[in-house]
XYZ file of N, CA, C and O in Angstrom:
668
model
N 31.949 -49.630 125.227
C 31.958 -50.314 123.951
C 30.703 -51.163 123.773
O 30.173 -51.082 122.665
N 30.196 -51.886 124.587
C 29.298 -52.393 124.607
C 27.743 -51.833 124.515
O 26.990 -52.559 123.865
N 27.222 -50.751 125.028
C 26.933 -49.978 124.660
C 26.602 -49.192 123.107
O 25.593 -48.625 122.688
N 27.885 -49.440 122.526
C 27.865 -48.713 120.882
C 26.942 -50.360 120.575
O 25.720 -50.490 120.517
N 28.002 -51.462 120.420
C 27.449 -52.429 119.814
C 26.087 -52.533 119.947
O 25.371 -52.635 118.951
N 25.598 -52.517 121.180
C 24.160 -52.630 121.401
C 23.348 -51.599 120.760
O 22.128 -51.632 120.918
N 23.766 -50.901 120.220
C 23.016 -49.449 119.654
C 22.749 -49.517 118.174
O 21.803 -49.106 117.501
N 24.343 -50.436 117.727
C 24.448 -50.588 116.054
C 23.334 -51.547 115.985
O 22.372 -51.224 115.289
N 23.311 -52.846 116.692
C 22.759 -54.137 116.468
C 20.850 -53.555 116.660
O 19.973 -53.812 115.835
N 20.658 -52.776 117.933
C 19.292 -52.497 117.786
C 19.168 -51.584 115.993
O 18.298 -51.874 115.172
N 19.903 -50.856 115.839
C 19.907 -50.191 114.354
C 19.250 -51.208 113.292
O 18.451 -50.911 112.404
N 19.786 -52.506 113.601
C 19.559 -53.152 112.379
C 17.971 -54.263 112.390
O 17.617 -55.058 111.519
N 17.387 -53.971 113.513
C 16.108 -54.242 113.600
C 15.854 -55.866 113.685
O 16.510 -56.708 114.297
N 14.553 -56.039 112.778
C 14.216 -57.985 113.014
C 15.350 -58.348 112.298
O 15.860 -59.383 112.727
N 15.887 -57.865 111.391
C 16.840 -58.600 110.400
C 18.174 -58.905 111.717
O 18.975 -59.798 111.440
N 18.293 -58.427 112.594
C 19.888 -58.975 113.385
C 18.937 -59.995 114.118
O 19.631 -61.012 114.120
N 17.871 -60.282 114.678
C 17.178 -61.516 115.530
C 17.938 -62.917 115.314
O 18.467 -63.573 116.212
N 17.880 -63.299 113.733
C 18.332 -64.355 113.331
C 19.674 -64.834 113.433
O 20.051 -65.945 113.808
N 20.432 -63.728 113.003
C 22.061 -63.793 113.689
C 22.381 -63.833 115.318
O 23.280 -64.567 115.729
N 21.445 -62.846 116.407
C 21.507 -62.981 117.472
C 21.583 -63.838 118.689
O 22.126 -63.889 119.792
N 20.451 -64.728 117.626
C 19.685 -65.976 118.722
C 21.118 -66.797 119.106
O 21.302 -67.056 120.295
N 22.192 -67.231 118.051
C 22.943 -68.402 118.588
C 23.941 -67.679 119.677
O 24.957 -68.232 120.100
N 23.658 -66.813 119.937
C 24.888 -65.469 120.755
C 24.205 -65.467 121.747
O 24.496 -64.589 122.560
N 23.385 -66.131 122.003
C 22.651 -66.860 123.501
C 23.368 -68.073 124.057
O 22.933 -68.616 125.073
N 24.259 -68.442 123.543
C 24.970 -69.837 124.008
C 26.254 -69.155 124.585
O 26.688 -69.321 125.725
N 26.883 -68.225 123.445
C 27.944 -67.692 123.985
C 28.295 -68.345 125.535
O 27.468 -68.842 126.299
N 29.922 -68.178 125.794
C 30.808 -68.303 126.734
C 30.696 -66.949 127.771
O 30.563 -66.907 128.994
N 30.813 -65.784 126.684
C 30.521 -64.757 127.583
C 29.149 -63.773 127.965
O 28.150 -63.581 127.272
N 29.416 -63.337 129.055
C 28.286 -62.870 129.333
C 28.373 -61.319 128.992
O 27.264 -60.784 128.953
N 28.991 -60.841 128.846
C 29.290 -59.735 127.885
C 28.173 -59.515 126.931
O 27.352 -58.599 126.889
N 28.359 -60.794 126.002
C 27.869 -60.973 124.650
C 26.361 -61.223 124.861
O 25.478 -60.589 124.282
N 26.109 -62.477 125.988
C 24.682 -62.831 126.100
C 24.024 -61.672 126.369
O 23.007 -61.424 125.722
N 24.460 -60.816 127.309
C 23.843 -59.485 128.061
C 23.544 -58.423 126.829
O 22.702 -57.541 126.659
N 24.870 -59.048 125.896
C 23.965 -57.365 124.655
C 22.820 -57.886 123.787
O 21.986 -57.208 123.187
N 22.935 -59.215 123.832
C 21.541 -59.597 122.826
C 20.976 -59.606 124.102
O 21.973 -59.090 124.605
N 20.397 -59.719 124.841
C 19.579 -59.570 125.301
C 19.177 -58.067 125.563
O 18.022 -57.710 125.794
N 19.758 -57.623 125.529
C 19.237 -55.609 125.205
C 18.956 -55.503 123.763
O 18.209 -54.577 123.447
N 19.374 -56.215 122.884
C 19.199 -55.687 121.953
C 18.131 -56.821 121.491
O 17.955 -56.614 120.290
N 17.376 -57.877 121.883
C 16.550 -58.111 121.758
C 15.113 -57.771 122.384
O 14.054 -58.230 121.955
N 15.207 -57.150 123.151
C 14.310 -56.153 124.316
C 13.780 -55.152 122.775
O 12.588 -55.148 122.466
N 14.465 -54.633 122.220
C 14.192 -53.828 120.952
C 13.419 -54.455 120.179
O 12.308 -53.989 119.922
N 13.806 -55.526 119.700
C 13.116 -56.474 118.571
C 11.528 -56.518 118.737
O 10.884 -56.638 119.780
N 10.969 -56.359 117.125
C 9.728 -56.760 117.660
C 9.354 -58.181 118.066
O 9.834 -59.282 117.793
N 7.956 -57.623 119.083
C 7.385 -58.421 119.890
C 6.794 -59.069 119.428
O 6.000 -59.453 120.287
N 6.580 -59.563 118.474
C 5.857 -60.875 117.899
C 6.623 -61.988 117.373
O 6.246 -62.950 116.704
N 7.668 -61.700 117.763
C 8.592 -62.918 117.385
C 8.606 -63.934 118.189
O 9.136 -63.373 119.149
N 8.400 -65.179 118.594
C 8.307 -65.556 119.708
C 9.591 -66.960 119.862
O 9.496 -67.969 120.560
N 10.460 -66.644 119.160
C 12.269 -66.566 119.057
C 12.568 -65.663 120.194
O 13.121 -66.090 121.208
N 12.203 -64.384 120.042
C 12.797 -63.609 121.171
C 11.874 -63.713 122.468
O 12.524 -63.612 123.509
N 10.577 -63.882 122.624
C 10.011 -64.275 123.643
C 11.064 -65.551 124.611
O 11.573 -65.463 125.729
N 11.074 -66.801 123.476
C 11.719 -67.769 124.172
C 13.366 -67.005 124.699
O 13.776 -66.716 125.823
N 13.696 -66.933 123.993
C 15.212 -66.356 124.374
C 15.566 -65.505 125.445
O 16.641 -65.601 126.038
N 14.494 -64.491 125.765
C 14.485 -63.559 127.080
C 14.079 -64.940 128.254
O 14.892 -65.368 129.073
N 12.942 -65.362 128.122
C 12.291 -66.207 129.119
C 13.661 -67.027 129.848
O 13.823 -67.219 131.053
N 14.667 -67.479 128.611
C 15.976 -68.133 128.930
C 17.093 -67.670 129.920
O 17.777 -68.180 130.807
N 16.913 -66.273 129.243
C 18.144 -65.652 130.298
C 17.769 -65.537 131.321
O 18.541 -65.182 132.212
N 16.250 -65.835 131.605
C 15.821 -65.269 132.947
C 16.493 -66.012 134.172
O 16.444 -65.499 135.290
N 17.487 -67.928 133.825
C 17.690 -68.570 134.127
C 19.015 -68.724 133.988
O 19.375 -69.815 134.431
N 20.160 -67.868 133.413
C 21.474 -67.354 132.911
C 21.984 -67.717 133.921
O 21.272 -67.797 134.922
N 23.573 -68.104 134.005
C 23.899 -68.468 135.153
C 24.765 -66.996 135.829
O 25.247 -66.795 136.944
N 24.698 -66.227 134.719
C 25.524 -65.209 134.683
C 24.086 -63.771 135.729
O 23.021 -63.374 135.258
N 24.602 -63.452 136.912
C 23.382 -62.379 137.219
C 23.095 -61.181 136.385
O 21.992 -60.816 135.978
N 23.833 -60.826 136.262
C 23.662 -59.747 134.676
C 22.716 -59.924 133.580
O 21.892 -59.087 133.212
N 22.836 -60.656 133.271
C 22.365 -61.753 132.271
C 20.832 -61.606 132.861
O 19.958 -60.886 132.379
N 20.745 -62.224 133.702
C 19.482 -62.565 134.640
C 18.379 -60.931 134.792
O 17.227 -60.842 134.368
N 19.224 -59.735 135.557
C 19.009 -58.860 135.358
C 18.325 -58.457 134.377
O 17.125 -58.205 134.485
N 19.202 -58.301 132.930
C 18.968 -57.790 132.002
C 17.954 -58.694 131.457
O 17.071 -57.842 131.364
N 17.617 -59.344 131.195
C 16.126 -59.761 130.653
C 15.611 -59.442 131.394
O 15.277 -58.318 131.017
N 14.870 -59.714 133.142
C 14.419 -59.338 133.681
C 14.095 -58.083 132.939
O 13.674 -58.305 131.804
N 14.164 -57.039 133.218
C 14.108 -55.785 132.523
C 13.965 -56.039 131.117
O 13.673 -54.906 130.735
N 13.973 -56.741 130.112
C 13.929 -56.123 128.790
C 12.458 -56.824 129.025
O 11.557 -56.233 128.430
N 12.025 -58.056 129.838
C 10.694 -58.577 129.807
C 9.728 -57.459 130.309
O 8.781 -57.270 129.546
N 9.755 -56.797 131.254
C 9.158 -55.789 131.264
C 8.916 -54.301 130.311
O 7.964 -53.531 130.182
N 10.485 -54.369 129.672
C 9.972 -53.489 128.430
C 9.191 -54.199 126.787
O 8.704 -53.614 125.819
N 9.354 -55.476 127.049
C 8.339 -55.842 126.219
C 6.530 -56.096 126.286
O 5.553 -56.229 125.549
N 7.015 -56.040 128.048
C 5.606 -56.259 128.190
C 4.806 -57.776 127.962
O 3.649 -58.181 127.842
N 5.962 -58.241 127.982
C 5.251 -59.764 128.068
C 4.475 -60.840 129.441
O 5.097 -61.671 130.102
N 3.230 -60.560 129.555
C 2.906 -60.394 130.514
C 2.530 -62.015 131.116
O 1.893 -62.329 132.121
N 3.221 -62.916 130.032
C 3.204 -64.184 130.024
C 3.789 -64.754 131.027
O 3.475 -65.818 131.561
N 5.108 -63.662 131.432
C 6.350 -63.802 132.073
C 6.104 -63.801 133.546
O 7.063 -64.307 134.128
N 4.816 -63.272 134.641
C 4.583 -63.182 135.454
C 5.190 -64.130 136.557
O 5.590 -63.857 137.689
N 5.129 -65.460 135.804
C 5.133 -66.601 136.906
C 6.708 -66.635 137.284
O 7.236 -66.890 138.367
N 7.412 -66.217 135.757
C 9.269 -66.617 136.366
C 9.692 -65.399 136.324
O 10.866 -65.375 135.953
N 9.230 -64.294 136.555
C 9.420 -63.140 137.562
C 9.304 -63.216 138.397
O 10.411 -63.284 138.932
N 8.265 -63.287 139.331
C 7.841 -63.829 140.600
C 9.067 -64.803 140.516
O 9.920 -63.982 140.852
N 9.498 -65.513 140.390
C 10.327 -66.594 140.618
C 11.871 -65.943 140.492
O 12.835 -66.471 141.046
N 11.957 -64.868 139.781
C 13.552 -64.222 139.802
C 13.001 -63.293 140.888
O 13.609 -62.226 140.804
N 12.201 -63.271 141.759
C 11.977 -62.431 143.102
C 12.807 -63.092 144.131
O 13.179 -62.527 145.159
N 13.063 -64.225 143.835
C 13.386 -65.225 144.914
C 15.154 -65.450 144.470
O 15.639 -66.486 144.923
N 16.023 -64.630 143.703
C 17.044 -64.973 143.285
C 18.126 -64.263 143.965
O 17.951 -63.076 144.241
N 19.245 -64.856 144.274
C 20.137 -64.503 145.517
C 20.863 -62.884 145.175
O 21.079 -62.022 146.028
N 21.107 -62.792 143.912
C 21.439 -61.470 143.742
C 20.335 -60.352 144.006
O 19.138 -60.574 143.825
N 20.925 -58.920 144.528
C 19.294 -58.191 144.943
C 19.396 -57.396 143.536
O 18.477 -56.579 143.594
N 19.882 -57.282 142.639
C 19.767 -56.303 141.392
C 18.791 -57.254 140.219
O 17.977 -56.767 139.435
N 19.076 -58.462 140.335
C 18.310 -58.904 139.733
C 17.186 -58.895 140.788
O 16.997 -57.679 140.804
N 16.261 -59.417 141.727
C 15.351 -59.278 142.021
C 14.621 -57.568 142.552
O 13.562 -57.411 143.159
N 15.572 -56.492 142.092
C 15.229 -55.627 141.766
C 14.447 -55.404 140.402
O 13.489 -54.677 140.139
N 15.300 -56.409 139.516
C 15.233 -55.800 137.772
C 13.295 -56.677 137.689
O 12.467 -56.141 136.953
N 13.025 -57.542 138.247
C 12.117 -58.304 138.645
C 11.186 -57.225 139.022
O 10.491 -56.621 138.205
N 11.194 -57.106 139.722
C 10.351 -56.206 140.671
C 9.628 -55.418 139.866
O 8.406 -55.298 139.776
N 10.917 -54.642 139.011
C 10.184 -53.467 138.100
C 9.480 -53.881 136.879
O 8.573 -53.328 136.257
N 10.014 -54.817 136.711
C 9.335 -55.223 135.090
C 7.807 -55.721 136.141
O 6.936 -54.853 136.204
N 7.654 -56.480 136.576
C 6.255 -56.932 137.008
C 5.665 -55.606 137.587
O 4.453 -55.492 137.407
N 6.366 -54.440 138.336
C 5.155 -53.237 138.004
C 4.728 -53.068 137.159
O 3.508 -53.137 137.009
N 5.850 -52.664 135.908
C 5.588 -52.557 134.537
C 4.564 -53.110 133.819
O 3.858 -52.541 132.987
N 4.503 -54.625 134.301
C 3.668 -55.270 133.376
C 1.717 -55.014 134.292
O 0.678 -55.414 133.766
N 1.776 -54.459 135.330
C 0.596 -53.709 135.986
C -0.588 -55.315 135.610
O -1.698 -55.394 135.085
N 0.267 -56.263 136.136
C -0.953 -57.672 135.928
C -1.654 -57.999 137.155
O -0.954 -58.188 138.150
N -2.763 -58.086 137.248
C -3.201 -58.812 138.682
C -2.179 -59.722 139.393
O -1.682 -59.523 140.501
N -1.975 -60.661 138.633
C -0.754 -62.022 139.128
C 0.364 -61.771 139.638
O 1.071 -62.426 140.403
N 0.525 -60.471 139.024
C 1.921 -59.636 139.994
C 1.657 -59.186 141.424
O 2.703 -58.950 142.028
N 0.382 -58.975 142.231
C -0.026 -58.365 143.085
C 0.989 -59.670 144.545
O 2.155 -59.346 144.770
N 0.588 -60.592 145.113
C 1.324 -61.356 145.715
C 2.312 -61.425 145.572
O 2.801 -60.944 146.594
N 3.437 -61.867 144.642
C 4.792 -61.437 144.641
C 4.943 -60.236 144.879
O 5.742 -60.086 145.803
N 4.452 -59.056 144.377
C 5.111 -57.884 144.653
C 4.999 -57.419 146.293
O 5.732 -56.556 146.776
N 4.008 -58.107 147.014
C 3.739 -58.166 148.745
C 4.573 -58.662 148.999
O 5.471 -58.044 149.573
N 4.725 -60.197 148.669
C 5.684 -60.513 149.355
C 7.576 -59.937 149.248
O 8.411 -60.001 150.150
N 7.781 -59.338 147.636
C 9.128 -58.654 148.149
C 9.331 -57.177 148.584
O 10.349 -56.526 148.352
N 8.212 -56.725 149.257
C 7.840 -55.624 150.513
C 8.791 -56.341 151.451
O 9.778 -55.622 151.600
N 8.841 -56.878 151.781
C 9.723 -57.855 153.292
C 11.267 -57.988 152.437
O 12.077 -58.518 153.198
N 11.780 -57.717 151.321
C 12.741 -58.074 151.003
C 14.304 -57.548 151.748
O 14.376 -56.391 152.164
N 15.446 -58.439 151.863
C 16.210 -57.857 152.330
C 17.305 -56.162 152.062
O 18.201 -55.697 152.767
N 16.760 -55.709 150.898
C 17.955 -54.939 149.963
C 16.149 -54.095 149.958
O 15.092 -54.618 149.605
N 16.380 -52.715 150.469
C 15.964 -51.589 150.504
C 15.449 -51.182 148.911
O 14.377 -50.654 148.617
N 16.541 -51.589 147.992
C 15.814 -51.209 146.874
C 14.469 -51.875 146.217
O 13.563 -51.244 145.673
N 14.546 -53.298 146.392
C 13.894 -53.995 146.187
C 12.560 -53.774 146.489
O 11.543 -53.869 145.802
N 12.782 -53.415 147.819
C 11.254 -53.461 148.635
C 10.820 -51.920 148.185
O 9.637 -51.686 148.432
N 11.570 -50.799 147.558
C 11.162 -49.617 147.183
C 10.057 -50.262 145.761
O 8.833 -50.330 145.643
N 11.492 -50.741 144.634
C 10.555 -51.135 143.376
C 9.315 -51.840 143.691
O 8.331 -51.734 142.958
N 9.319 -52.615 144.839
C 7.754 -53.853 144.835
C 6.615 -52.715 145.249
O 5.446 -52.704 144.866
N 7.226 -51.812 146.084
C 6.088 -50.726 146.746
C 5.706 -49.813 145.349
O 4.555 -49.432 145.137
N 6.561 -49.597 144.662
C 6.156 -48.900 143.379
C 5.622 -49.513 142.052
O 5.041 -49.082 141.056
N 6.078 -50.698 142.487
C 5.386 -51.827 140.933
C 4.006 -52.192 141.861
O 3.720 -53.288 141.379
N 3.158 -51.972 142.725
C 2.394 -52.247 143.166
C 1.406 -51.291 142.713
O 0.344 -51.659 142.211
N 1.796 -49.771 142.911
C 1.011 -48.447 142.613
C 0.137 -48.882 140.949
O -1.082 -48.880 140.779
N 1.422 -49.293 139.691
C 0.290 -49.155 138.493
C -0.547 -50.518 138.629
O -1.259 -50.644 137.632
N -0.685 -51.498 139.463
C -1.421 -52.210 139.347
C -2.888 -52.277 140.325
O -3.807 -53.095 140.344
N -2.586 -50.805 141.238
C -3.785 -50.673 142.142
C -4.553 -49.464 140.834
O -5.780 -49.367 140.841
N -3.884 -48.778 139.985
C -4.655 -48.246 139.355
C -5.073 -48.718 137.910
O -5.819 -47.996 137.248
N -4.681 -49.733 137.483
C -5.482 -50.198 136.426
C -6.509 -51.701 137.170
O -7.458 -52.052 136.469
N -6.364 -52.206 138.024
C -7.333 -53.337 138.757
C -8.125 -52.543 139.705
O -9.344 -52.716 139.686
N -7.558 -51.588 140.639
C -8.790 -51.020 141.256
C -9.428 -49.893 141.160
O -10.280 -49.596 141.998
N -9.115 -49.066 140.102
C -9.389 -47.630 139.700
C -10.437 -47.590 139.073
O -11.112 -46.609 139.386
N -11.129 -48.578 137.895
C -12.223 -49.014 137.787
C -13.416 -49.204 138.535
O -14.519 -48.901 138.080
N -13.175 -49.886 140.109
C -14.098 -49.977 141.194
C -14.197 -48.694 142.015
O -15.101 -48.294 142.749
N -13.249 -48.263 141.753
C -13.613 -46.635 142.711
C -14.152 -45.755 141.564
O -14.441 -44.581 141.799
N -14.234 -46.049 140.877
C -14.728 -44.896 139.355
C -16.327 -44.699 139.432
O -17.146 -43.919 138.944
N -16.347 -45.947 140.405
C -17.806 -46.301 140.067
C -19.013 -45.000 141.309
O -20.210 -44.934 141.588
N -18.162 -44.476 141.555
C -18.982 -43.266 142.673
C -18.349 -43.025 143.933
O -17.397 -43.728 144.271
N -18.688 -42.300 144.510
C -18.798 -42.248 146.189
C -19.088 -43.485 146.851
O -19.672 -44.399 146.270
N -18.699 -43.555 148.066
C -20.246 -44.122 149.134
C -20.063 -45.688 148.684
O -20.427 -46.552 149.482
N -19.381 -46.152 147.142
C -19.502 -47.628 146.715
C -19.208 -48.438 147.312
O -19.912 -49.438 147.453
N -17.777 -48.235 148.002
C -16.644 -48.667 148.874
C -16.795 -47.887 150.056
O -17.046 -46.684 150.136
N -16.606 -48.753 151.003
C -16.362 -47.623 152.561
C -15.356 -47.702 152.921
O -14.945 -46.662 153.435
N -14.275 -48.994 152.893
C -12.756 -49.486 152.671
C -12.326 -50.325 151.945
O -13.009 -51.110 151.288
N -11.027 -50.253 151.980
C -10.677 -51.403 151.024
C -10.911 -53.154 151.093
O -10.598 -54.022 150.279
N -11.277 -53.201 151.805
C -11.795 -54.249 152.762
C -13.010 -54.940 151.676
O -13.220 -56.088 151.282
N -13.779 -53.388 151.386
C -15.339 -53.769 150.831
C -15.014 -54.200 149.282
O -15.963 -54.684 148.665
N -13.518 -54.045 148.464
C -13.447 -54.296 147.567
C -13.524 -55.615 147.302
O -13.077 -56.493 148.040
N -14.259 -55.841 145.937
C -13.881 -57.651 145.638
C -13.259 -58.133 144.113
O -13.844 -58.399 143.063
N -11.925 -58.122 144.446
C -11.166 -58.461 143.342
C -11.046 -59.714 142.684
O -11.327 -60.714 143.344
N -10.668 -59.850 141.465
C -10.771 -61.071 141.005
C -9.719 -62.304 141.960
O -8.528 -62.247 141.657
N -9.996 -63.078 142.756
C -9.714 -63.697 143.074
C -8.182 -64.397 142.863
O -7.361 -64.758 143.705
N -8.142 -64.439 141.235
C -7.147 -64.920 140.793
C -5.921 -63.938 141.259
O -4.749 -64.265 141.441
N -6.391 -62.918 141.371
C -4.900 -61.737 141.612
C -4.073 -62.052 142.782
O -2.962 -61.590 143.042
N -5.094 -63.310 143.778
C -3.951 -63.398 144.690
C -3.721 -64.902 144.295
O -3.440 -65.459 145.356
N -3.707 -65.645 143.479
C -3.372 -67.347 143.470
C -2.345 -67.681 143.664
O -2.076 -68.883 143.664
C-alpha cells in the first residue's frame, strides 16, 4: 500500500511538496518514510526538500534514516557529504549501507575517506557498497590524470590529488 501512495503522491509533482513538508513531523514512520521517497522525486531546486531530506538523515526511526540516505544520493546533493559520512557511523548496518551508496553516487572527492574508512565495516554489505562507491570516484578524480598518457604515472603513489579529498 505504501508503495501505491508513494507512486500517486510522486504523480502529483512540486505541487504535493507543500502539503508533504508537515508529514515530516508525523508520529509515524510509515508516513515520514513515504515523503521522503516521494520527495527524492521532487525537483531539486527546492531547498524545502533539500532541508527536509538533510532532516531525516537524523530520524529517530532507521528507515527513515535509510531512506533519505538514499533519496540524497538520488538527488545528488552533494552538499550532503559531511552527514553521510556521519550516517556511516550509525548503529543500524542498512542505513550505513544506504550511506555508503548515495556517497558513491554522489562520486565527490570528500567521499573518498569515509568510504576507506567503511572498508573495515562490520556488515559485509557495507564494506561491499564503500568498495563500490569508491570505483565512480577513482574515475571521475583520477581518470583525468591517467588520460594524460603513458609513462605520466609509474604508481599510484606518483599521483597528486587535491588534497582536500582526504580532509
Amino acid at each position: 500500500a505504501a508503495d501505491v501512495v508513494t507512486r500517486a503522491l510522486v504523480g502529483l509533482g512540486a505541487q504535493a511538496v507543500p502539503a508533504l513538508l508537515p508529514r515530516m513531523q508525523s508520529r509515524s514512520s510509515v508516513i515520514r518514510r513515504i515523503v521522503v521517497n516521494v520527495l527524492a522525486c521532487a525537483p531539486e531546486s527546492d531547498p524545502r526538500v533539500r532541508g527536509a531530506l538533510l532532516s531525516a538523515l537524523e530520524d529517530r526511526d532507521a528507515e527513515v534514516r535509510a531512506a533519505a540516505a538514499k533519496a540524497i544520493g538520488h538527488v545528488k546533493d552533494t552538499s550532503a557529504v559531511a552527514l553521510l559520512a556521519k550516517a556511516l557511523s550509525d548503529p543500524v548496518w542498512f542505513v550505513r549501507l544506504q550511506a555508503a551508496r548515495a556517497l558513491g553516487t554522489l562520486a565527490h572527492q570528500r567521499a573518498v575517506r569515509p568510504l576507506v574508512a567503511a572498508l573495515t565495516d562490520e556488515s559485509w554489505q557495507v564494506r561491499a557498497a564503500a568498495a563500490n562507491g569508491l570505483d565512480p570516484i577513482a574515475t571521475v578524480w583520477l581518470a583525468p590524470a591517467w588520460a594524460e598518457g603513458p609513462g605520466t604515472y609509474t604508481a599510484v603513489g606518483d599521483v597528486n590529488p587535491d588534497p582536500a579529498m582526504f580532509a
